[in-house]
């Protein structure tokens, strides 16, 4: 029996449960055709089989001895995909296939699938920046809107009229349609990631909420909390120094509020605490465990795909601790941060800059007409420049941090 499952890789947990259900019906998995998205079954005896789908590193062709010892065997394997089966009861299985490579694949897939929607969203945003003022002026009776086949000086007769081609509108509709096509796979990948993390043991650290000190204060103490806005997370060295200076002055970190990035302190005794804001693309359970074993405390995590910041703290008396073993490792992490943010900021900055250049070319192409609508064109230019600044300013902080990291003594 062959069953077509076109989106199976977006529904890993559901597929695993489905394979177990088919085994209970007497259909045992024998092969998978990745190209045609076909699952091939052989009719046999009804069996209670637990399935796990794993995505292994390149070069791995056999199961680990610990998995074989616990009853796991290959139902089939294709490339880096392994379809594992186990006939033991789930509670008797002490070792499970690693989920880390699969989670990493989900992360990479989400990043790649997000690039096109982000690019199209920026283009739509720029179009709306121009369209919305025109609509406002239209309803205020200041101007009119006319659709033409193509824009040219010969066809533009009235300067008070805003001209649009039908192609402009169709491009926006097409972009929205393409974005909609990416919503489902992105949603499924995100849900798959959450489902797989939920099945992992409690050692898999997942901090996505507000940080509150272990010292649970009374309502009166809460009223005495001192609220401070921190330096930008895009300048980790400045934020670390600011937090350490606050502790040295007797302002003990109590709470970090999620969303608005506000830090709350209580007034107490001065402390020597080392703070490190570490950047990671895809932190794993092992990443958090290493820090915990070295007595670091996770104060806060923030970030969305593909960026994840972790704020670590450690009290000390003599030598100031560090999580990096040498300067090269520190610079490499700063470089990774710069490259990750560049992948988002640079294309966006280029698109906005291109739009500004197009507006300037339009302005100088017909000076007399430009003078007639100068206030409106100035508004458009200033609006685009302000949007450009909103992207250039934080990006400059990232590059500045990388430059400081290269020049800083370890």
mmCIF file of C-alpha atoms in Angstrom:
data_model
loop_
_atom_site.group_PDB
_atom_site.id
_atom_site.type_symbol
_atom_site.label_atom_id
_atom_site.label_comp_id
_atom_site.label_asym_id
_atom_site.label_seq_id
_atom_site.Cartn_x
_atom_site.Cartn_y
_atom_site.Cartn_z
ATOM 1 C CA UNK A 1 0.000 0.000 0.000
ATOM 2 C CA UNK A 2 1.268 3.456 -0.921
ATOM 3 C CA UNK A 3 0.015 6.645 0.713
ATOM 4 C CA UNK A 4 0.785 10.146 -0.554
ATOM 5 C CA UNK A 5 1.829 12.634 2.147
ATOM 6 C CA UNK A 6 2.986 15.850 0.424
ATOM 7 C CA UNK A 7 3.691 17.829 3.592
ATOM 8 C CA UNK A 8 4.947 15.058 5.868
ATOM 9 C CA UNK A 9 8.172 16.877 6.804
ATOM 10 C CA UNK A 10 6.067 19.755 8.184
ATOM 11 C CA UNK A 11 4.150 17.372 10.452
ATOM 12 C CA UNK A 12 6.802 15.142 12.010
ATOM 13 C CA UNK A 13 4.966 14.350 15.259
ATOM 14 C CA UNK A 14 1.678 13.738 13.454
ATOM 15 C CA UNK A 15 3.411 11.432 10.962
ATOM 16 C CA UNK A 16 5.051 9.458 13.784
ATOM 17 C CA UNK A 17 1.679 8.960 15.486
ATOM 18 C CA UNK A 18 0.093 8.095 12.135
ATOM 19 C CA UNK A 19 2.752 5.432 11.427
ATOM 20 C CA UNK A 20 2.097 3.866 14.859
ATOM 21 C CA UNK A 21 -1.633 3.862 14.154
ATOM 22 C CA UNK A 22 -1.074 2.164 10.771
ATOM 23 C CA UNK A 23 1.020 -0.515 12.522
ATOM 24 C CA UNK A 24 -1.904 -1.215 14.854
ATOM 25 C CA UNK A 25 -3.989 -1.793 11.702
ATOM 26 C CA UNK A 26 -1.380 -4.244 10.390
ATOM 27 C CA UNK A 27 0.361 -1.948 7.913
ATOM 28 C CA UNK A 28 4.120 -1.882 8.590
ATOM 29 C CA UNK A 29 6.328 0.846 7.091
ATOM 30 C CA UNK A 30 8.813 -0.578 4.578
ATOM 31 C CA UNK A 31 10.019 2.365 2.504
ATOM 32 C CA UNK A 32 9.614 6.083 1.864
ATOM 33 C CA UNK A 33 9.952 7.789 -1.516
ATOM 34 C CA UNK A 34 11.110 11.297 -0.623
ATOM 35 C CA UNK A 35 10.808 12.575 -4.197
ATOM 36 C CA UNK A 36 7.209 11.445 -4.704
ATOM 37 C CA UNK A 37 6.302 11.914 -1.001
ATOM 38 C CA UNK A 38 5.046 8.327 -0.779
ATOM 39 C CA UNK A 39 4.953 6.099 2.292
ATOM 40 C CA UNK A 40 5.077 2.418 1.349
ATOM 41 C CA UNK A 41 3.546 -0.176 3.676
ATOM 42 C CA UNK A 42 3.474 -3.960 3.764
ATOM 43 C CA UNK A 43 0.479 -5.850 5.139
ATOM 44 C CA UNK A 44 1.355 -7.933 8.189
ATOM 45 C CA UNK A 45 0.282 -8.663 11.716
ATOM 46 C CA UNK A 46 -1.127 -5.931 13.899
ATOM 47 C CA UNK A 47 1.748 -4.542 15.961
ATOM 48 C CA UNK A 48 2.337 -1.949 18.658
ATOM 49 C CA UNK A 49 5.262 0.003 17.185
ATOM 50 C CA UNK A 50 6.629 3.377 18.263
ATOM 51 C CA UNK A 51 8.136 5.423 15.449
ATOM 52 C CA UNK A 52 10.635 8.271 15.535
ATOM 53 C CA UNK A 53 11.809 10.308 12.542
ATOM 54 C CA UNK A 54 15.301 11.726 12.869
ATOM 55 C CA UNK A 55 17.445 13.920 10.667
ATOM 56 C CA UNK A 56 21.106 13.038 11.146
ATOM 57 C CA UNK A 57 24.383 14.759 10.360
ATOM 58 C CA UNK A 58 26.112 13.986 7.087
ATOM 59 C CA UNK A 59 28.083 10.738 7.105
ATOM 60 C CA UNK A 60 25.965 8.992 9.752
ATOM 61 C CA UNK A 61 24.588 5.730 8.376
ATOM 62 C CA UNK A 62 24.155 3.553 11.452
ATOM 63 C CA UNK A 63 22.340 3.886 14.766
ATOM 64 C CA UNK A 64 24.148 4.564 18.009
ATOM 65 C CA UNK A 65 24.745 1.461 20.168
ATOM 66 C CA UNK A 66 22.646 2.963 22.990
ATOM 67 C CA UNK A 67 19.637 3.180 20.651
ATOM 68 C CA UNK A 68 20.083 -0.390 19.415
ATOM 69 C CA UNK A 69 20.387 -1.564 23.017
ATOM 70 C CA UNK A 70 17.043 0.058 23.767
ATOM 71 C CA UNK A 71 15.304 -1.731 20.903
ATOM 72 C CA UNK A 72 15.465 0.858 18.108
ATOM 73 C CA UNK A 73 15.983 -0.324 14.532
ATOM 74 C CA UNK A 74 15.790 1.267 11.096
ATOM 75 C CA UNK A 75 12.449 0.781 9.398
ATOM 76 C CA UNK A 76 14.076 2.566 6.466
ATOM 77 C CA UNK A 77 16.475 5.436 5.791
ATOM 78 C CA UNK A 78 16.756 7.898 2.915
ATOM 79 C CA UNK A 79 19.714 10.234 2.758
ATOM 80 C CA UNK A 80 19.892 11.981 6.120
ATOM 81 C CA UNK A 81 16.345 10.928 7.077
ATOM 82 C CA UNK A 82 16.013 7.956 9.425
ATOM 83 C CA UNK A 83 12.647 6.306 10.117
ATOM 84 C CA UNK A 84 13.210 4.402 13.357
ATOM 85 C CA UNK A 85 10.925 1.854 14.973
ATOM 86 C CA UNK A 86 10.732 0.290 18.420
ATOM 87 C CA UNK A 87 8.386 -2.481 19.537
ATOM 88 C CA UNK A 88 8.898 -1.892 23.257
ATOM 89 C CA UNK A 89 6.384 -0.054 25.384
ATOM 90 C CA UNK A 90 7.148 3.648 25.414
ATOM 91 C CA UNK A 91 7.714 3.729 29.194
ATOM 92 C CA UNK A 92 10.334 0.951 28.870
ATOM 93 C CA UNK A 93 12.434 2.864 26.337
ATOM 94 C CA UNK A 94 15.280 4.625 28.171
ATOM 95 C CA UNK A 95 17.053 6.212 25.178
ATOM 96 C CA UNK A 96 15.473 8.248 22.417
ATOM 97 C CA UNK A 97 16.926 9.418 19.068
ATOM 98 C CA UNK A 98 18.441 12.884 19.280
ATOM 99 C CA UNK A 99 16.107 15.675 18.237
ATOM 100 C CA UNK A 100 18.782 18.373 18.017
ATOM 101 C CA UNK A 101 19.608 17.923 14.275
ATOM 102 C CA UNK A 102 15.885 17.986 13.491
ATOM 103 C CA UNK A 103 15.365 21.158 15.548
ATOM 104 C CA UNK A 104 18.345 22.757 13.777
ATOM 105 C CA UNK A 105 16.787 21.851 10.426
ATOM 106 C CA UNK A 106 13.519 23.471 11.509
ATOM 107 C CA UNK A 107 15.390 26.652 12.412
ATOM 108 C CA UNK A 108 17.235 26.811 9.086
ATOM 109 C CA UNK A 109 14.046 26.066 7.135
ATOM 110 C CA UNK A 110 12.168 28.811 8.979
ATOM 111 C CA UNK A 111 14.938 31.308 8.230
ATOM 112 C CA UNK A 112 15.010 30.442 4.517
ATOM 113 C CA UNK A 113 11.223 30.461 4.199
ATOM 114 C CA UNK A 114 11.067 33.840 5.956
ATOM 115 C CA UNK A 115 13.392 35.633 3.524
ATOM 116 C CA UNK A 116 10.934 35.952 0.625
ATOM 117 C CA UNK A 117 7.951 37.102 2.793
ATOM 118 C CA UNK A 118 10.190 39.681 4.507
ATOM 119 C CA UNK A 119 11.444 40.980 1.147
ATOM 120 C CA UNK A 120 7.911 41.209 -0.275
ATOM 121 C CA UNK A 121 6.574 42.820 2.918
ATOM 122 C CA UNK A 122 9.190 45.554 2.661
ATOM 123 C CA UNK A 123 8.195 46.201 -0.967
ATOM 124 C CA UNK A 124 4.510 46.367 -0.015
ATOM 125 C CA UNK A 125 5.380 48.681 2.860
ATOM 126 C CA UNK A 126 7.174 51.078 0.544
ATOM 127 C CA UNK A 127 4.228 51.032 -1.869
ATOM 128 C CA UNK A 128 1.826 51.819 1.001
ATOM 129 C CA UNK A 129 4.080 54.655 2.164
ATOM 130 C CA UNK A 130 3.410 56.304 -1.191
ATOM 131 C CA UNK A 131 -0.220 55.196 -1.544
ATOM 132 C CA UNK A 132 -1.580 56.191 1.883
ATOM 133 C CA UNK A 133 -0.739 59.930 1.594
ATOM 134 C CA UNK A 134 -2.312 59.921 -1.869
ATOM 135 C CA UNK A 135 -5.512 58.388 -0.494
ATOM 136 C CA UNK A 136 -5.568 60.950 2.338
ATOM 137 C CA UNK A 137 -5.138 63.832 -0.114
ATOM 138 C CA UNK A 138 -7.850 62.295 -2.313
ATOM 139 C CA UNK A 139 -10.419 62.243 0.507
ATOM 140 C CA UNK A 140 -9.394 65.749 1.561
ATOM 141 C CA UNK A 141 -10.199 66.903 -1.974
ATOM 142 C CA UNK A 142 -6.620 68.018 -2.613
ATOM 143 C CA UNK A 143 -5.913 65.617 -5.463
ATOM 144 C CA UNK A 144 -7.234 62.761 -7.568
ATOM 145 C CA UNK A 145 -6.168 59.192 -8.347
ATOM 146 C CA UNK A 146 -6.109 57.852 -11.905
ATOM 147 C CA UNK A 147 -5.133 54.447 -13.273
ATOM 148 C CA UNK A 148 -3.176 54.322 -16.536
ATOM 149 C CA UNK A 149 -1.413 51.540 -18.444
ATOM 150 C CA UNK A 150 2.058 52.969 -17.943
ATOM 151 C CA UNK A 151 3.587 56.079 -16.397
ATOM 152 C CA UNK A 152 5.156 58.562 -18.790
ATOM 153 C CA UNK A 153 5.448 62.407 -18.914
ATOM 154 C CA UNK A 154 3.143 62.478 -21.971
ATOM 155 C CA UNK A 155 0.316 60.716 -20.122
ATOM 156 C CA UNK A 156 0.594 62.697 -16.908
ATOM 157 C CA UNK A 157 -1.487 65.791 -17.670
ATOM 158 C CA UNK A 158 -2.496 67.067 -14.252
ATOM 159 C CA UNK A 159 -0.002 67.458 -11.482
ATOM 160 C CA UNK A 160 -2.752 67.263 -8.855
ATOM 161 C CA UNK A 161 -3.518 63.713 -9.950
ATOM 162 C CA UNK A 162 -1.723 60.649 -8.514
ATOM 163 C CA UNK A 163 -1.123 58.138 -11.290
ATOM 164 C CA UNK A 164 -1.080 54.379 -10.764
ATOM 165 C CA UNK A 165 -0.728 51.599 -13.263
ATOM 166 C CA UNK A 166 -2.840 48.489 -12.914
ATOM 167 C CA UNK A 167 0.430 46.574 -12.771
ATOM 168 C CA UNK A 168 1.267 48.338 -9.486
ATOM 169 C CA UNK A 169 -1.908 47.019 -7.884
ATOM 170 C CA UNK A 170 -1.473 43.535 -9.392
ATOM 171 C CA UNK A 171 2.093 43.359 -8.046
ATOM 172 C CA UNK A 172 0.831 44.072 -4.534
ATOM 173 C CA UNK A 173 -1.922 41.443 -4.844
ATOM 174 C CA UNK A 174 0.605 38.939 -6.200
ATOM 175 C CA UNK A 175 3.021 39.695 -3.349
ATOM 176 C CA UNK A 176 0.255 39.199 -0.774
ATOM 177 C CA UNK A 177 -0.651 35.888 -2.419
ATOM 178 C CA UNK A 178 2.967 34.678 -2.294
ATOM 179 C CA UNK A 179 3.253 35.709 1.373
ATOM 180 C CA UNK A 180 0.055 33.765 2.114
ATOM 181 C CA UNK A 181 1.597 30.643 0.528
ATOM 182 C CA UNK A 182 4.482 30.807 3.003
ATOM 183 C CA UNK A 183 2.288 31.220 6.076
ATOM 184 C CA UNK A 184 1.226 27.554 6.304
ATOM 185 C CA UNK A 185 4.710 25.951 6.100
ATOM 186 C CA UNK A 186 6.100 28.528 8.547
ATOM 187 C CA UNK A 187 3.217 27.846 10.940
ATOM 188 C CA UNK A 188 3.674 24.080 10.655
ATOM 189 C CA UNK A 189 7.430 24.296 11.200
ATOM 190 C CA UNK A 190 6.906 26.432 14.279
ATOM 191 C CA UNK A 191 4.288 24.038 15.641
ATOM 192 C CA UNK A 192 6.530 21.033 14.914
ATOM 193 C CA UNK A 193 9.356 22.699 16.781
ATOM 194 C CA UNK A 194 7.119 23.325 19.797
ATOM 195 C CA UNK A 195 5.760 19.761 19.796
ATOM 196 C CA UNK A 196 9.223 18.209 19.696
ATOM 197 C CA UNK A 197 10.545 20.495 22.439
ATOM 198 C CA UNK A 198 7.597 19.528 24.634
ATOM 199 C CA UNK A 199 8.546 15.848 24.437
ATOM 200 C CA UNK A 200 12.135 16.528 25.515
ATOM 201 C CA UNK A 201 13.001 16.098 29.167
ATOM 202 C CA UNK A 202 13.094 18.953 31.677
ATOM 203 C CA UNK A 203 16.796 19.564 31.053
ATOM 204 C CA UNK A 204 15.882 21.247 27.774
ATOM 205 C CA UNK A 205 15.917 24.857 28.898
ATOM 206 C CA UNK A 206 13.276 27.080 27.403
ATOM 207 C CA UNK A 207 13.156 30.603 28.842
ATOM 208 C CA UNK A 208 10.822 32.914 27.001
ATOM 209 C CA UNK A 209 9.199 34.789 29.848
ATOM 210 C CA UNK A 210 10.026 37.499 32.299
ATOM 211 C CA UNK A 211 12.981 37.030 34.590
ATOM 212 C CA UNK A 212 12.256 37.459 38.280
ATOM 213 C CA UNK A 213 14.850 37.126 41.012
ATOM 214 C CA UNK A 214 14.649 34.060 43.256
ATOM 215 C CA UNK A 215 14.094 36.470 46.113
ATOM 216 C CA UNK A 216 10.328 36.806 45.981
ATOM 217 C CA UNK A 217 9.597 40.217 47.384
ATOM 218 C CA UNK A 218 6.521 41.410 49.212
ATOM 219 C CA UNK A 219 4.048 43.853 47.735
ATOM 220 C CA UNK A 220 5.774 46.661 49.627
ATOM 221 C CA UNK A 221 9.133 45.665 48.133
ATOM 222 C CA UNK A 222 7.547 45.592 44.681
ATOM 223 C CA UNK A 223 6.506 49.190 45.137
ATOM 224 C CA UNK A 224 10.118 50.098 45.870
ATOM 225 C CA UNK A 225 11.411 48.635 42.613
ATOM 226 C CA UNK A 226 13.590 51.026 40.635
ATOM 227 C CA UNK A 227 12.840 51.012 36.926
ATOM 228 C CA UNK A 228 15.672 51.668 34.478
ATOM 229 C CA UNK A 229 15.882 51.573 30.703
ATOM 230 C CA UNK A 230 18.929 49.648 29.575
ATOM 231 C CA UNK A 231 21.304 50.336 26.686
ATOM 232 C CA UNK A 232 20.490 48.610 23.422
ATOM 233 C CA UNK A 233 20.819 44.835 23.206
ATOM 234 C CA UNK A 234 22.634 45.476 19.928
ATOM 235 C CA UNK A 235 25.576 46.791 21.980
ATOM 236 C CA UNK A 236 26.223 43.919 24.398
ATOM 237 C CA UNK A 237 29.444 45.376 25.831
ATOM 238 C CA UNK A 238 27.710 48.603 26.869
ATOM 239 C CA UNK A 239 24.761 46.741 28.409
ATOM 240 C CA UNK A 240 27.090 44.448 30.354
ATOM 241 C CA UNK A 241 29.093 47.382 31.733
ATOM 242 C CA UNK A 242 25.889 49.257 32.637
ATOM 243 C CA UNK A 243 24.521 46.295 34.607
ATOM 244 C CA UNK A 244 27.820 45.725 36.416
ATOM 245 C CA UNK A 245 28.056 49.427 37.304
ATOM 246 C CA UNK A 246 24.485 49.304 38.644
ATOM 247 C CA UNK A 247 25.363 46.321 40.851
ATOM 248 C CA UNK A 248 28.525 48.083 42.075
ATOM 249 C CA UNK A 249 26.345 51.037 43.151
ATOM 250 C CA UNK A 250 24.019 48.765 45.103
ATOM 251 C CA UNK A 251 21.240 48.430 42.529
ATOM 252 C CA UNK A 252 20.566 44.675 42.511
ATOM 253 C CA UNK A 253 18.830 43.284 39.452
ATOM 254 C CA UNK A 254 15.377 41.989 40.434
ATOM 255 C CA UNK A 255 13.345 41.691 37.284
ATOM 256 C CA UNK A 256 13.581 42.030 33.513
ATOM 257 C CA UNK A 257 10.253 42.797 31.880
ATOM 258 C CA UNK A 258 9.586 41.106 28.589
ATOM 259 C CA UNK A 259 8.564 43.274 25.643
ATOM 260 C CA UNK A 260 9.642 46.766 26.618
ATOM 261 C CA UNK A 261 13.120 45.686 27.772
ATOM 262 C CA UNK A 262 12.919 47.440 31.136
ATOM 263 C CA UNK A 263 15.160 46.417 34.015
ATOM 264 C CA UNK A 264 13.970 46.622 37.609
ATOM 265 C CA UNK A 265 16.333 46.888 40.556
ATOM 266 C CA UNK A 266 16.108 46.856 44.332
ATOM 267 C CA UNK A 267 18.393 49.037 46.479
ATOM 268 C CA UNK A 268 20.766 46.835 48.427
ATOM 269 C CA UNK A 269 24.424 46.132 49.054
ATOM 270 C CA UNK A 270 26.984 46.615 46.281
ATOM 271 C CA UNK A 271 27.870 43.360 44.520
ATOM 272 C CA UNK A 272 30.533 42.197 42.100
ATOM 273 C CA UNK A 273 28.536 40.443 39.410
ATOM 274 C CA UNK A 274 29.735 39.652 35.928
ATOM 275 C CA UNK A 275 27.075 40.000 33.250
ATOM 276 C CA UNK A 276 27.467 38.610 29.742
ATOM 277 C CA UNK A 277 24.967 39.051 26.918
ATOM 278 C CA UNK A 278 25.626 36.149 24.569
ATOM 279 C CA UNK A 279 24.345 35.837 21.004
ATOM 280 C CA UNK A 280 23.368 32.468 19.548
ATOM 281 C CA UNK A 281 21.600 31.497 16.317
ATOM 282 C CA UNK A 282 20.225 28.210 17.547
ATOM 283 C CA UNK A 283 20.956 27.440 21.233
ATOM 284 C CA UNK A 284 20.529 23.817 22.262
ATOM 285 C CA UNK A 285 19.948 22.117 25.582
ATOM 286 C CA UNK A 286 23.692 21.418 25.835
ATOM 287 C CA UNK A 287 24.434 25.142 25.474
ATOM 288 C CA UNK A 288 22.407 26.015 28.568
ATOM 289 C CA UNK A 289 23.666 22.985 30.509
ATOM 290 C CA UNK A 290 27.323 23.981 30.030
ATOM 291 C CA UNK A 291 26.687 27.387 31.582
ATOM 292 C CA UNK A 292 24.679 25.919 34.451
ATOM 293 C CA UNK A 293 27.509 23.502 35.295
ATOM 294 C CA UNK A 294 29.905 26.469 35.419
ATOM 295 C CA UNK A 295 27.637 28.206 37.971
ATOM 296 C CA UNK A 296 26.281 30.839 35.577
ATOM 297 C CA UNK A 297 22.699 31.967 36.128
ATOM 298 C CA UNK A 298 20.432 32.684 33.184
ATOM 299 C CA UNK A 299 18.893 36.072 33.864
ATOM 300 C CA UNK A 300 16.926 36.550 30.671
ATOM 301 C CA UNK A 301 16.513 35.423 27.088
ATOM 302 C CA UNK A 302 15.050 37.447 24.274
ATOM 303 C CA UNK A 303 14.809 37.209 20.542
ATOM 304 C CA UNK A 304 12.955 35.685 17.661
ATOM 305 C CA UNK A 305 14.003 33.616 14.733
ATOM 306 C CA UNK A 306 16.882 33.511 13.914
ATOM 307 C CA UNK A 307 18.235 35.662 16.774
ATOM 308 C CA UNK A 308 18.517 34.572 20.391
ATOM 309 C CA UNK A 309 20.099 36.596 23.174
ATOM 310 C CA UNK A 310 20.924 35.079 26.557
ATOM 311 C CA UNK A 311 21.867 37.276 29.515
ATOM 312 C CA UNK A 312 24.078 35.381 31.978
ATOM 313 C CA UNK A 313 25.205 36.514 35.434
ATOM 314 C CA UNK A 314 27.761 35.224 37.920
ATOM 315 C CA UNK A 315 28.841 36.661 41.262
ATOM 316 C CA UNK A 316 32.572 36.697 41.930
ATOM 317 C CA UNK A 317 35.126 37.985 44.447
ATOM 318 C CA UNK A 318 38.563 37.976 42.812
ATOM 319 C CA UNK A 319 39.071 37.389 39.080
ATOM 320 C CA UNK A 320 36.330 38.630 36.764
ATOM 321 C CA UNK A 321 34.923 35.523 34.998
ATOM 322 C CA UNK A 322 34.295 35.179 31.278
ATOM 323 C CA UNK A 323 32.483 32.691 29.058
ATOM 324 C CA UNK A 324 34.990 33.055 26.217
ATOM 325 C CA UNK A 325 38.330 31.267 26.427
ATOM 326 C CA UNK A 326 40.193 33.752 24.192
ATOM 327 C CA UNK A 327 39.779 36.913 22.120
ATOM 328 C CA UNK A 328 39.368 35.001 18.848
ATOM 329 C CA UNK A 329 36.302 33.233 20.221
ATOM 330 C CA UNK A 330 34.839 36.541 21.387
ATOM 331 C CA UNK A 331 35.445 38.212 18.017
ATOM 332 C CA UNK A 332 33.998 35.175 16.185
ATOM 333 C CA UNK A 333 30.772 35.501 18.166
ATOM 334 C CA UNK A 334 30.575 39.243 17.409
ATOM 335 C CA UNK A 335 31.163 38.463 13.721
ATOM 336 C CA UNK A 336 28.405 35.849 13.747
ATOM 337 C CA UNK A 337 26.061 38.433 15.229
ATOM 338 C CA UNK A 338 27.019 41.020 12.574
ATOM 339 C CA UNK A 339 26.541 38.556 9.700
ATOM 340 C CA UNK A 340 23.159 37.377 11.001
ATOM 341 C CA UNK A 341 21.773 40.893 11.318
ATOM 342 C CA UNK A 342 23.351 41.936 8.001
ATOM 343 C CA UNK A 343 21.314 39.267 6.213
ATOM 344 C CA UNK A 344 18.179 41.146 7.272
ATOM 345 C CA UNK A 345 19.247 44.782 7.447
ATOM 346 C CA UNK A 346 21.333 45.137 4.277
ATOM 347 C CA UNK A 347 18.658 43.969 1.773
ATOM 348 C CA UNK A 348 16.058 46.139 3.506
ATOM 349 C CA UNK A 349 18.358 49.178 3.514
ATOM 350 C CA UNK A 350 19.148 48.569 -0.183
ATOM 351 C CA UNK A 351 15.441 48.395 -1.131
ATOM 352 C CA UNK A 352 14.587 51.608 0.715
ATOM 353 C CA UNK A 353 17.666 53.400 -0.666
ATOM 354 C CA UNK A 354 16.696 52.341 -4.191
ATOM 355 C CA UNK A 355 13.200 53.771 -3.657
ATOM 356 C CA UNK A 356 14.638 57.087 -2.467
ATOM 357 C CA UNK A 357 16.913 57.246 -5.532
ATOM 358 C CA UNK A 358 13.927 56.591 -7.806
ATOM 359 C CA UNK A 359 12.023 59.442 -6.177
ATOM 360 C CA UNK A 360 14.985 61.814 -6.651
ATOM 361 C CA UNK A 361 15.305 60.817 -10.304
ATOM 362 C CA UNK A 362 11.597 61.533 -10.757
ATOM 363 C CA UNK A 363 12.047 64.928 -9.097
ATOM 364 C CA UNK A 364 14.902 66.068 -11.304
ATOM 365 C CA UNK A 365 13.349 64.701 -14.494
ATOM 366 C CA UNK A 366 10.818 67.550 -14.593
ATOM 367 C CA UNK A 367 11.868 70.489 -12.399
ATOM 368 C CA UNK A 368 8.847 72.689 -13.221
ATOM 369 C CA UNK A 369 6.398 69.973 -12.266
ATOM 370 C CA UNK A 370 8.412 69.146 -9.159
ATOM 371 C CA UNK A 371 8.098 72.732 -7.908
ATOM 372 C CA UNK A 372 4.312 72.539 -8.170
ATOM 373 C CA UNK A 373 4.105 69.533 -5.841
ATOM 374 C CA UNK A 374 7.179 70.290 -3.749
ATOM 375 C CA UNK A 375 5.470 69.989 -0.309
ATOM 376 C CA UNK A 376 4.043 66.583 -1.173
ATOM 377 C CA UNK A 377 7.334 65.302 -2.627
ATOM 378 C CA UNK A 378 9.262 66.575 0.386
ATOM 379 C CA UNK A 379 6.860 64.658 2.621
ATOM 380 C CA UNK A 380 7.442 61.453 0.628
ATOM 381 C CA UNK A 381 11.230 61.868 0.682
ATOM 382 C CA UNK A 382 11.359 62.670 4.400
ATOM 383 C CA UNK A 383 9.124 59.702 5.159
ATOM 384 C CA UNK A 384 11.366 57.332 3.226
ATOM 385 C CA UNK A 385 14.507 58.818 4.782
ATOM 386 C CA UNK A 386 13.044 58.395 8.277
ATOM 387 C CA UNK A 387 12.280 54.736 7.525
ATOM 388 C CA UNK A 388 15.829 54.311 6.228
ATOM 389 C CA UNK A 389 17.176 55.856 9.430
ATOM 390 C CA UNK A 390 15.150 53.395 11.542
ATOM 391 C CA UNK A 391 17.092 50.574 9.899
ATOM 392 C CA UNK A 392 20.504 52.251 9.536
ATOM 393 C CA UNK A 393 20.731 53.424 13.155
ATOM 394 C CA UNK A 394 20.447 50.001 14.845
ATOM 395 C CA UNK A 395 22.584 48.430 12.136
ATOM 396 C CA UNK A 396 25.342 50.969 12.839
ATOM 397 C CA UNK A 397 25.281 49.859 16.500
ATOM 398 C CA UNK A 398 25.852 46.248 15.433
ATOM 399 C CA UNK A 399 28.818 47.152 13.215
ATOM 400 C CA UNK A 400 30.259 49.418 15.914
ATOM 401 C CA UNK A 401 30.107 46.585 18.435
ATOM 402 C CA UNK A 402 31.934 44.259 16.039
ATOM 403 C CA UNK A 403 34.658 46.864 15.482
ATOM 404 C CA UNK A 404 35.035 47.372 19.251
ATOM 405 C CA UNK A 405 35.228 43.605 19.797
ATOM 406 C CA UNK A 406 38.097 43.329 17.291
ATOM 407 C CA UNK A 407 40.018 46.160 18.926
ATOM 408 C CA UNK A 408 39.327 45.263 22.559
ATOM 409 C CA UNK A 409 41.973 43.649 24.709
ATOM 410 C CA UNK A 410 40.854 40.287 26.071
#
